[in-house]
Coordinates of C-alpha atoms and ligand atoms in Angstrom, one line a residue:
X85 CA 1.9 30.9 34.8
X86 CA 0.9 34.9 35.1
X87 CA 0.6 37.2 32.5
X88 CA 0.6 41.2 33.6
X89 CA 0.0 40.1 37.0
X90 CA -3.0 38.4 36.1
X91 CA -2.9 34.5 37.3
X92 CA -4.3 32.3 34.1
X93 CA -5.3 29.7 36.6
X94 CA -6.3 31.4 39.8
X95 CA -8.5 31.5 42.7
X96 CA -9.5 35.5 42.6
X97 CA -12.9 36.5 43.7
X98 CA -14.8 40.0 43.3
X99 CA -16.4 41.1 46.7
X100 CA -19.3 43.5 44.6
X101 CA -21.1 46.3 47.0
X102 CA -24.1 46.9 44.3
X103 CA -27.1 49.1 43.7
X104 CA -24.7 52.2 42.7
X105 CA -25.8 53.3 39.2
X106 CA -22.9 53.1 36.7
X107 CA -22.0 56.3 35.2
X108 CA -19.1 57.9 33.2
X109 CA -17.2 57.0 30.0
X110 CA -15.6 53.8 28.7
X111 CA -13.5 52.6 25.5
X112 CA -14.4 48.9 24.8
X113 CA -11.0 46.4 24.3
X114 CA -10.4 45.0 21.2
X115 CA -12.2 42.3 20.1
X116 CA -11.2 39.1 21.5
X117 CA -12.4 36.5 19.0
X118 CA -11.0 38.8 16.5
X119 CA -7.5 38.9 18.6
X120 CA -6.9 35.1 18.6
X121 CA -7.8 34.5 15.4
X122 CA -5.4 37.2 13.7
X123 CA -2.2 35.7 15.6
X124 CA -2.7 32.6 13.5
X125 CA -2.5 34.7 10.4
X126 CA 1.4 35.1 11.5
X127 CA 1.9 31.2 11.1
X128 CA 1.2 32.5 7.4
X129 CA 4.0 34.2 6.4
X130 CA 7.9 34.2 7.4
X131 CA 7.2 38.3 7.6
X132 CA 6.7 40.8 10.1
X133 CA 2.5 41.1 11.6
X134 CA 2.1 43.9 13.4
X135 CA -1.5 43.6 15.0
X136 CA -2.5 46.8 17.1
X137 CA -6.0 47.1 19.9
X138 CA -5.0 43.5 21.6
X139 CA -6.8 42.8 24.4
X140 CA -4.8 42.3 27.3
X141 CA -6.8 39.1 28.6
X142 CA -5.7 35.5 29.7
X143 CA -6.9 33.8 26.4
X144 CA -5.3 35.8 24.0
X145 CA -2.1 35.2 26.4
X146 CA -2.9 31.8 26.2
X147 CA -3.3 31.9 22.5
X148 CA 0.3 33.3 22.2
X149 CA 1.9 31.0 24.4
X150 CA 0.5 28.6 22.1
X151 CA 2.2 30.6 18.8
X152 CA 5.3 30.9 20.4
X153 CA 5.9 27.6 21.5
X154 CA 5.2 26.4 18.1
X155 CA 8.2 29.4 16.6
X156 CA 6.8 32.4 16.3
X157 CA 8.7 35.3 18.0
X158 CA 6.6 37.9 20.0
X159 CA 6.9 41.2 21.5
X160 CA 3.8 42.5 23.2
X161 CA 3.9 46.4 23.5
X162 CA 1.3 46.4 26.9
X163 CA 0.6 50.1 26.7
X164 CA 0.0 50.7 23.2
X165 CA -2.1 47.5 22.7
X166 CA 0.2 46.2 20.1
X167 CA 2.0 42.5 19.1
X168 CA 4.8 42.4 16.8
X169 CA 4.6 38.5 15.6
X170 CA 7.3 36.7 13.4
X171 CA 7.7 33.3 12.3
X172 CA 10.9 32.2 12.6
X173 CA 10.6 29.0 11.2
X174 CA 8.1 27.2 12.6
X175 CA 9.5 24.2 14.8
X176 CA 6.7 21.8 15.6
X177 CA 3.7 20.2 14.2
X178 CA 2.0 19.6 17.5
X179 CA 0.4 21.3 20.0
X180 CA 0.9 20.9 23.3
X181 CA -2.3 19.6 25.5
X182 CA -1.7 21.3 28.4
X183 CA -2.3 24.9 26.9
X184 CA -4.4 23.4 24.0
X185 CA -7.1 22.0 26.2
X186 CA -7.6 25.2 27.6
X187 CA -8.7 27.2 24.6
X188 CA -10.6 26.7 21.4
X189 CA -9.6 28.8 19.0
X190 CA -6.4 26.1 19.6
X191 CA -8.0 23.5 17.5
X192 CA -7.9 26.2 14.1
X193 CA -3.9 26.1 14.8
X194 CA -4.5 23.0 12.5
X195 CA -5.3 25.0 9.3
X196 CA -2.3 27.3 9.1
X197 CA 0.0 23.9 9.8
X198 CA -1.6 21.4 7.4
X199 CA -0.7 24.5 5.1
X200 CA 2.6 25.2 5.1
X201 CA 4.0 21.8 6.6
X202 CA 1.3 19.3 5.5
X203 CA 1.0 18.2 9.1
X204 CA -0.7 18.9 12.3
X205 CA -1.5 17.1 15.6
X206 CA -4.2 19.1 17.7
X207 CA -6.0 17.8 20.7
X208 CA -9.9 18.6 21.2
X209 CA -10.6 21.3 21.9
X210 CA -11.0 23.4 25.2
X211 CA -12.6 26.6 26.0
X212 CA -16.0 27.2 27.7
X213 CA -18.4 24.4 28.3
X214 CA -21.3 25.7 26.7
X215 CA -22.2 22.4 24.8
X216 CA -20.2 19.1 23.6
X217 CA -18.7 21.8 21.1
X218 CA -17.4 19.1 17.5
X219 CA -15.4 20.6 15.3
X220 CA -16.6 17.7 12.7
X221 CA -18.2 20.6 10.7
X222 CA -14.1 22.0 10.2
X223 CA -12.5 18.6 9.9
X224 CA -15.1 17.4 6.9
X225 CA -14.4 20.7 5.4
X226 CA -10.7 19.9 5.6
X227 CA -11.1 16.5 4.4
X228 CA -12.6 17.8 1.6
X229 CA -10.0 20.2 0.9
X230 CA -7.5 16.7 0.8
X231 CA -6.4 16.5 4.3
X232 CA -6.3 12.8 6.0
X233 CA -7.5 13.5 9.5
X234 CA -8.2 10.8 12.2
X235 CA -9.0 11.2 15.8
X236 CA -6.8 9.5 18.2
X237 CA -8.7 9.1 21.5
X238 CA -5.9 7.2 23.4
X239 CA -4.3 10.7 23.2
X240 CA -7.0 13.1 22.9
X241 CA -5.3 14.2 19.4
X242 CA -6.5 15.0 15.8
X243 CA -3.7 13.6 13.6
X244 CA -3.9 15.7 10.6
X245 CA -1.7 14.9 7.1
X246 CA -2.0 16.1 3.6
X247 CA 0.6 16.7 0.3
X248 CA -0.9 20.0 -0.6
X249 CA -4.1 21.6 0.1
X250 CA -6.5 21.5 -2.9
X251 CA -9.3 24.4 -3.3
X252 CA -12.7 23.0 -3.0
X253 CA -16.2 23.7 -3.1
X254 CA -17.8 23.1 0.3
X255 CA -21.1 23.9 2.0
X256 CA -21.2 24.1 5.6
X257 CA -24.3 21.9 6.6
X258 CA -24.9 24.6 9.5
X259 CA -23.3 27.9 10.9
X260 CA -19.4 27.6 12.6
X261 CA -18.1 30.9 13.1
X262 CA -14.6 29.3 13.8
X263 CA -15.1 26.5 11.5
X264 CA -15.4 29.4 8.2
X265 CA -12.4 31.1 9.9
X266 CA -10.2 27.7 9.7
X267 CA -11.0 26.9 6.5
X268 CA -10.2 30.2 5.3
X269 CA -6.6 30.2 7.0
X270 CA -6.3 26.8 5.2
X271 CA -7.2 28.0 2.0
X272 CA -5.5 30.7 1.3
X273 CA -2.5 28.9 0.4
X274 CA -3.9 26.2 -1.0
X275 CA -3.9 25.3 -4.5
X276 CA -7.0 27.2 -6.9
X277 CA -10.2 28.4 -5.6
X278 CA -12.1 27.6 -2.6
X279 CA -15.9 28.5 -2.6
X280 CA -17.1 28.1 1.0
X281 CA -21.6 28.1 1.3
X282 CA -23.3 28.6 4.1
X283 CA -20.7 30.3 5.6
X284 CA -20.3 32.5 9.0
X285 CA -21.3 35.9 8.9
X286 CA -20.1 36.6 11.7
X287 CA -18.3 40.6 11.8
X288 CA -15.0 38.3 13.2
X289 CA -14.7 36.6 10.5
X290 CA -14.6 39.7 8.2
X291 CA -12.1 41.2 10.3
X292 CA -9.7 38.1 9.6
X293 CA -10.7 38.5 6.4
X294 CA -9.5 41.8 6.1
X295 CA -5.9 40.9 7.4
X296 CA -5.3 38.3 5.3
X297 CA -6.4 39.9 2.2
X298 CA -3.8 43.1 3.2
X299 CA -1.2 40.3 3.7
X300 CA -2.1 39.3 -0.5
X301 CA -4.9 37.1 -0.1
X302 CA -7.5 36.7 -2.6
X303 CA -10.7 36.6 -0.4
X304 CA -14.1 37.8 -1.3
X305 CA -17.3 37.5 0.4
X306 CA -19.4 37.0 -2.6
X307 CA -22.9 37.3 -1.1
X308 CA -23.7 36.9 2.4
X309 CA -22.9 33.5 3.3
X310 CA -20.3 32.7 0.4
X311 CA -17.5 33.4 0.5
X312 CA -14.6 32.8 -2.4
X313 CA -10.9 32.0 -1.7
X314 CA -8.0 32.3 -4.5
X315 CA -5.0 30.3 -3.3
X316 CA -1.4 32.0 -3.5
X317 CA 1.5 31.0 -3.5
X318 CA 2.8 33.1 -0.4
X319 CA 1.5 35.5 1.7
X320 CA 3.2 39.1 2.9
X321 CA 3.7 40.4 6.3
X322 CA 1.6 43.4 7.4
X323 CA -0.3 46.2 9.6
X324 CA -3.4 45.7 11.3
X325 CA -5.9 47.0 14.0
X326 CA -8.8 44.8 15.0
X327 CA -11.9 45.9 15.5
X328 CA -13.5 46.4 19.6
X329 CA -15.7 44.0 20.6
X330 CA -19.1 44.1 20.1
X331 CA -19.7 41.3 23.2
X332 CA -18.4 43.9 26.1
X333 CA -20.1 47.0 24.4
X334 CA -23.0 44.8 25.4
X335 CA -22.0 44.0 28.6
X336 CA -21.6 47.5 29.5
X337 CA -24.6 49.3 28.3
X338 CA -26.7 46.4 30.1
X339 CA -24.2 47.6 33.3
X340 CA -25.1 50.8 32.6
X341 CA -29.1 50.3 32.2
X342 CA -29.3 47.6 35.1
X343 CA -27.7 49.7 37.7
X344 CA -30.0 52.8 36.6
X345 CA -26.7 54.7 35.4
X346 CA -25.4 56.5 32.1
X347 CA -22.4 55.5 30.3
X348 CA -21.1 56.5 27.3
X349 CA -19.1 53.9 25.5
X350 CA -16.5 54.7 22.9
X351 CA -15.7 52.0 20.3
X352 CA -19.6 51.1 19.7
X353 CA -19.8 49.9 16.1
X354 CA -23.8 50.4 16.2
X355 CA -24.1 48.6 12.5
X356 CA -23.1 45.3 13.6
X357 CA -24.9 45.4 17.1
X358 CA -28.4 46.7 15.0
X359 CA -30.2 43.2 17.0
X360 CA -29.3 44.3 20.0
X361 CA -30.6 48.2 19.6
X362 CA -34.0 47.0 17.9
X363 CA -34.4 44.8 21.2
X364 CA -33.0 47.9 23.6
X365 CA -35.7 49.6 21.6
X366 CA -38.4 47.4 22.7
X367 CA -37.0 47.2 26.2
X368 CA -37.5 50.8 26.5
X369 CA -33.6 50.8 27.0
X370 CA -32.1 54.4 26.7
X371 CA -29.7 54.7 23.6
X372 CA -28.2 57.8 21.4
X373 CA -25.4 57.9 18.7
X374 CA -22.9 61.0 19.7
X375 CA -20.3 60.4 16.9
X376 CA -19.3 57.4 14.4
X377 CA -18.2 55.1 17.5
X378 CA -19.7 56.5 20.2
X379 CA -23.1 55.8 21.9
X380 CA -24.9 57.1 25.4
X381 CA -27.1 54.4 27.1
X382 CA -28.7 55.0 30.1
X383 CA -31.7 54.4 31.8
X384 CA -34.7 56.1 30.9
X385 CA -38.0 54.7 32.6
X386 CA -39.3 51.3 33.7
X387 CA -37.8 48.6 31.4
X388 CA -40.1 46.5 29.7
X389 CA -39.8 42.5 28.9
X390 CA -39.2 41.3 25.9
X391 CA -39.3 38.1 24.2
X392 CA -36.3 36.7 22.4
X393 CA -34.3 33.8 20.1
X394 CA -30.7 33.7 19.6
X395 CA -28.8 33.1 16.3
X396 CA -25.9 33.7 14.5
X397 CA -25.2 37.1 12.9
X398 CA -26.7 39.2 12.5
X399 CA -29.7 37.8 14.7
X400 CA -29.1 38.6 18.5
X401 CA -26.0 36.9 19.2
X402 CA -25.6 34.0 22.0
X403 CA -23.3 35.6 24.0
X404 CA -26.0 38.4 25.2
X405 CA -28.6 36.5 25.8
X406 CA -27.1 35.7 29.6
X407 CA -26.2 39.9 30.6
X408 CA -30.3 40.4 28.3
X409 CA -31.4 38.0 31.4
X410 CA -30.0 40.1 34.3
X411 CA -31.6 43.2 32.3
X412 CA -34.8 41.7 32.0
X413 CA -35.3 41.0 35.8
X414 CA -35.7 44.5 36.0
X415 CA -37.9 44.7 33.4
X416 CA -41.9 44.6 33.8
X417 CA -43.8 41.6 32.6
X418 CA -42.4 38.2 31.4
X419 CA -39.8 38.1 29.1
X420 CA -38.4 34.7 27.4
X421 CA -35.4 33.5 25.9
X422 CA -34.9 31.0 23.6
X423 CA -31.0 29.7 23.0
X424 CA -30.7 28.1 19.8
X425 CA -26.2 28.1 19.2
X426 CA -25.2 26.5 22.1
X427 CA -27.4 23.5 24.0
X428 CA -26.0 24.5 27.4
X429 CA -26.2 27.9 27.5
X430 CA -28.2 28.6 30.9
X431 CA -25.6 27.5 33.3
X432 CA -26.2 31.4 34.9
X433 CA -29.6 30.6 35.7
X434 CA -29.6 28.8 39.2
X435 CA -27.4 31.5 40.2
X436 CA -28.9 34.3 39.2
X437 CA -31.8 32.8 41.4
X438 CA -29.1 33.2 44.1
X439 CA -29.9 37.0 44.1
X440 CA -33.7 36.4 44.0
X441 CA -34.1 36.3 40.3
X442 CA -37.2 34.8 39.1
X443 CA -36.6 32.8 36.3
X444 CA -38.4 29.0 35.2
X445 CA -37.5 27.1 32.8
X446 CA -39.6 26.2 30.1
X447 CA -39.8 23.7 26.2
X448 CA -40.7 26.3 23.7
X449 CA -42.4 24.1 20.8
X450 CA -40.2 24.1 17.9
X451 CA -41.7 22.2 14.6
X452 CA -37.9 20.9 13.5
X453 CA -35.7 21.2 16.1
X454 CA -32.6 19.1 13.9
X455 CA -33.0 22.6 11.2
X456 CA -33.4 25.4 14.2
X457 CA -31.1 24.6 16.4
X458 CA -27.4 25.1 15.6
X459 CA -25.7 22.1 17.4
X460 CA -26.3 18.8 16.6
X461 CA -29.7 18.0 17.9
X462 CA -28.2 14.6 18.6
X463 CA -25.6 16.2 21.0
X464 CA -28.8 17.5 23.5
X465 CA -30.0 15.8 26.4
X466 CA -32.5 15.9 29.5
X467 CA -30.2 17.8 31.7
X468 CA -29.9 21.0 28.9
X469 CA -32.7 23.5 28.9
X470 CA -33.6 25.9 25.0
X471 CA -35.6 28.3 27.1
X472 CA -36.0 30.6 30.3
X473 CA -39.3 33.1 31.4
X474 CA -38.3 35.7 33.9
X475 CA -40.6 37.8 35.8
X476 CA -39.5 41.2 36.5
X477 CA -39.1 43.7 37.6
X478 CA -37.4 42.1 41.0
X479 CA -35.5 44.0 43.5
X480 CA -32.2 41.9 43.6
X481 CA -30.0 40.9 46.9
X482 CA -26.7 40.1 47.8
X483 CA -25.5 36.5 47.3
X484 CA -22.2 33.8 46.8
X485 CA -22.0 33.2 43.7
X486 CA -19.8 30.4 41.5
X487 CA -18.5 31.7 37.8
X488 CA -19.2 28.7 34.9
X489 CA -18.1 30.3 31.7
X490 CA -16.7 33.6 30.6
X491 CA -19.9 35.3 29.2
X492 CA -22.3 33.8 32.8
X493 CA -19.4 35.4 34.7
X494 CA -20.0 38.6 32.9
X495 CA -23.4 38.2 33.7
X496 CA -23.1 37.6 37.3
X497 CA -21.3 40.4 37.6
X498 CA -23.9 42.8 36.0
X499 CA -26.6 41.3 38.5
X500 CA -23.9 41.6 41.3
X501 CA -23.8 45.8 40.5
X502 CA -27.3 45.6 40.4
X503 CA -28.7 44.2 43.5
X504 CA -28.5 45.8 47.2
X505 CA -25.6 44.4 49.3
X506 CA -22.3 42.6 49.1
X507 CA -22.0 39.9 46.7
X508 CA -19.1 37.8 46.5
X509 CA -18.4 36.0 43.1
X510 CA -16.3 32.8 42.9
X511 CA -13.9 31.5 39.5
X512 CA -13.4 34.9 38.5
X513 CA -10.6 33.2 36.2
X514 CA -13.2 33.2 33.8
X515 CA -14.0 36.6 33.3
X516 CA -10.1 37.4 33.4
X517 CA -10.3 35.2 29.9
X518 CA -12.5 38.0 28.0
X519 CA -12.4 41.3 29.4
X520 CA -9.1 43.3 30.1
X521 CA -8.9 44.6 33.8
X522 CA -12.7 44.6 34.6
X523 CA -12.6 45.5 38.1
X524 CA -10.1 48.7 37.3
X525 CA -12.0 49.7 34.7
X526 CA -15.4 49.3 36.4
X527 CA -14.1 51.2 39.4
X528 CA -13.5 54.0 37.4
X529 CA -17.6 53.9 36.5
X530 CA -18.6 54.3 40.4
X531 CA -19.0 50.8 40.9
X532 CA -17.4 49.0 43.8
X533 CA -15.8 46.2 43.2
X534 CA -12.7 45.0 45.0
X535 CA -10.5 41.6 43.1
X536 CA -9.9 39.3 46.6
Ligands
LIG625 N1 -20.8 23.0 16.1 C1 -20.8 21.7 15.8 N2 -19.8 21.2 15.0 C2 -18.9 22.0 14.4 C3 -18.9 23.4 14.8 C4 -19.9 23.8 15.6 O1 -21.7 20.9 16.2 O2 -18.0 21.5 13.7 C5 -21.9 23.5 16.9 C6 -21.4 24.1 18.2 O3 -21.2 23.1 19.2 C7 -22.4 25.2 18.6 C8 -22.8 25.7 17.2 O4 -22.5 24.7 16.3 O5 -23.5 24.6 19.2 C9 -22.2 27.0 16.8 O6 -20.8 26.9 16.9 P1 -19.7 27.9 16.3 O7 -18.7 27.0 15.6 O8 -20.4 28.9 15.4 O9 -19.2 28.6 17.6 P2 -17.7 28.7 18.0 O10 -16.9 29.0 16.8 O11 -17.3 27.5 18.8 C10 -17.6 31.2 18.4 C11 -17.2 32.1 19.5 C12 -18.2 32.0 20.7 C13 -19.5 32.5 20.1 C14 -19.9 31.6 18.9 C15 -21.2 32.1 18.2 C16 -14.8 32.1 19.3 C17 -13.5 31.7 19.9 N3 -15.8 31.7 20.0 O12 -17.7 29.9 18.9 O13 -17.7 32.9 21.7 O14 -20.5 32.4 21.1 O15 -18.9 31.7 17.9 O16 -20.9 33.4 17.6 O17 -14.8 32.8 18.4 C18 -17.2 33.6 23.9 O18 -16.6 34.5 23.4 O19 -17.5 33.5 25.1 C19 -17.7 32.5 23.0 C20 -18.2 31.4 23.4

């Protein structure tokens, strides 16, 4: 299967000649878990969704594969960015394992079927092994909401039935950014109110939020983690732009800051990246607002360690802490970082050691791990690691290098661009799911980077 010349699953590896500081300007993609989530929104209506700044990665082709084979019509306008989605009757309740297994944000297809058709058979879910990753926070919400849901496992299938969705009160027992988004597609056309507690704040979640309410949902976000959901009878079709994504502004100012360059990166929405500028700050990173959306960073002087804990919005997100690391082993002292979303978020490590990285693990103490932590503490064990120390700075040398999940691909990478001599990075695949043309668009920052 290729999409835009881009193989979904291929063999490409980057050949990286590093140690060339990044410089020039840059407009960050649109937001890719913002991207997947809205298509579902077009399972919604029978009207036209027009959704403009699509990525142009494998996953969100994945993800429309997915829509299309279920009946929704597509036309993907490649230059402009744009999707025009419409249902034309949707056909199927089921979707099909082969593309399902491959992608997460699959599993929420569930939501938008057990809405209009009172049926849906989803398998488990895919997408990057970062943990066991249960939906069982989603399903109980669903359950509550009146759904019958059983898991299958002689099919790998969630067998979901209900008459009509009934508004409910439900408290998430912890954070699921996708797990708020699913229940919100299922309630907005369920019968009364839903109040969801402890909900994601995630700046995603808002921007799905925003669709649906233009397409005549009644959705508040009452404080910040409740959020309030009037069911309707129908929802309109309608025309929206999603916002860029916060993830690869990150990945490229540590680009720029590791390689000892100067970028300046349209499409920076500094207030919902404020964790990662407080801890720039303390890195002695460079930084500076030019206009609404744009910011400079670049490097100023010898970086400095830091210590840090990941957490769901708006603490310093997961997803940086792997390009922070490549940062810090530039950085003078011993920084930390403790990963408290996922349980096997470190997978980067032993190969960032590849290019001389110093980096040891280490058990930070934690008084209730079962509250910190946001997995299930029961889903941890011997082989997963909360915590790395790295020791910086450390010049950085060429290496082979083997891709795990999208964002440690990212981060190899960054330490690829930094370090003297020609790396070579395997499952580049990866990469290709989250950020649009990385290579091209890299290239045009000085680096060189070749896709073989
Ligand atoms: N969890 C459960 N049960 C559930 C739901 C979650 O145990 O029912 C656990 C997860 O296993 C995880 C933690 O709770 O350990 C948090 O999971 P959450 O549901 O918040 O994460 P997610 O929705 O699976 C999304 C993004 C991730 C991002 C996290 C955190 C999408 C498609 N994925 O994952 O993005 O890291 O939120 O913000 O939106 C990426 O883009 O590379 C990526 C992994």
């Amino acid at each position: 299967m290729t999409r835009k010349g881009i193989a979904i699953f291929n063999m490409d590896k980057f050949l990286i000649k590093g140690g060339r500081p990044l410089k020039g300007e840059i407009t960050v993609s649109g937001a890719k878990n913002a991207a997947l989530k809205v298509l579902l929104a077009s399972l919604l209506t029978d009207e036209v969704v027009v959704i403009e700044n699509i990525p142009l990665i494998t996953d969100f082709y994945l993800m429309v594969e997915i829509i299309k084979e279920l009946g929704v019509s597509v036309k993907i306008f490649k230059k402009e960015h744009k999707i025009v989605l419409k249902n034309k009757g949707l056909q199927k309740v089921k979707v099909p394992l082969e593309m399902a297994a491959r992608l997460r944000t699959s599993s929420m297809i569930i939501a938008p079927l057990l809405a209009r058709f009172g049926q849906a058979q989803i398998p488990n879910p895919g997408g990057c092994r970062i943990g066991a990753r249960p939906i069982d926070r989603h399903i109980k919400g669903l359950e509550k909401m009146g759904a019958k849901i059983s898991y299958h496992p002689e099919d790998g299938y969630f067998h979901a039935q209900v008459k009509k969705l009934m508004g409910t009160n439900y408290k998430f027992p912890k954070n699921t950014h996708t797990g708020t988004e699913t229940l919100i597609l299922a309630a907005v056309l369920a019968k009364g109110e839903t109040v969801l507690e402890n909900a994601a704040q995630e700046p995603e979640v808002d921007d799905l939020i925003r669709l649906l309410n233009l397409m005549g949902a009644k959705i508040r976000r009452i404080n910040s983690r409740k959020i309030t959901i009037k069911g309707m009878e129908k929802l309109t079709g309608g025309e929206f732009k999603i916002i860029p994504d916060r993830n690869e502004v990150v990945t490229l100012a540590i680009a720029a800051l590791a390689t000892k360059g100067d970028l300046i990166i349209r499409g920076t929405q500094r207030e919902i990246l404020k964790a990662f500028l407080e801890k720039l700050d303390q890195a002695n990173g460079g930084w500076e607002p030019l206009d609404k959306e744009t910011t400079r960073f670049y490097f100023k002087s010898q970086l400095k360690a830091t210590e840090l804990t990941t957490s769901s919005y708006p603490g310093f997100m997961t997803d940086w802490q792997a390009p922070w690391a490549v940062l810090m082993t530039q950085a003078k002292g011993i920084s930390t970082i403790h990963e408290t979303v996922f349980e096997n978020r470190f997978q980067y490590v032993q190969e960032l050691r590849k290019l001389g990285a110093k980096i040891e693990f280490f058990n930070p103490e934690v008084k209730k791990p079962e509250k910190v932590y946001n997995f299930d503490w029961q889903d941890k064990t011997q082989f997963y690691n909360q915590a790395i120390r790295i020791l910086g700075p450390t010049p950085l040398h060429e290496g082979i290098l083997e891709v795990s999940d999208l964002r440690a691909g990212a981060t190899l990478v960054l330490g690829a661009l930094a370090a003297k001599g020609e790396s070579l990075i395997f499952g580049v695949s990866h990469i290709d799911r989250g950020y649009e043309e990385i290579e091209e668009r890299l290239k045009k920052l000085g680096a060189q980077i070749k896709r073989v």
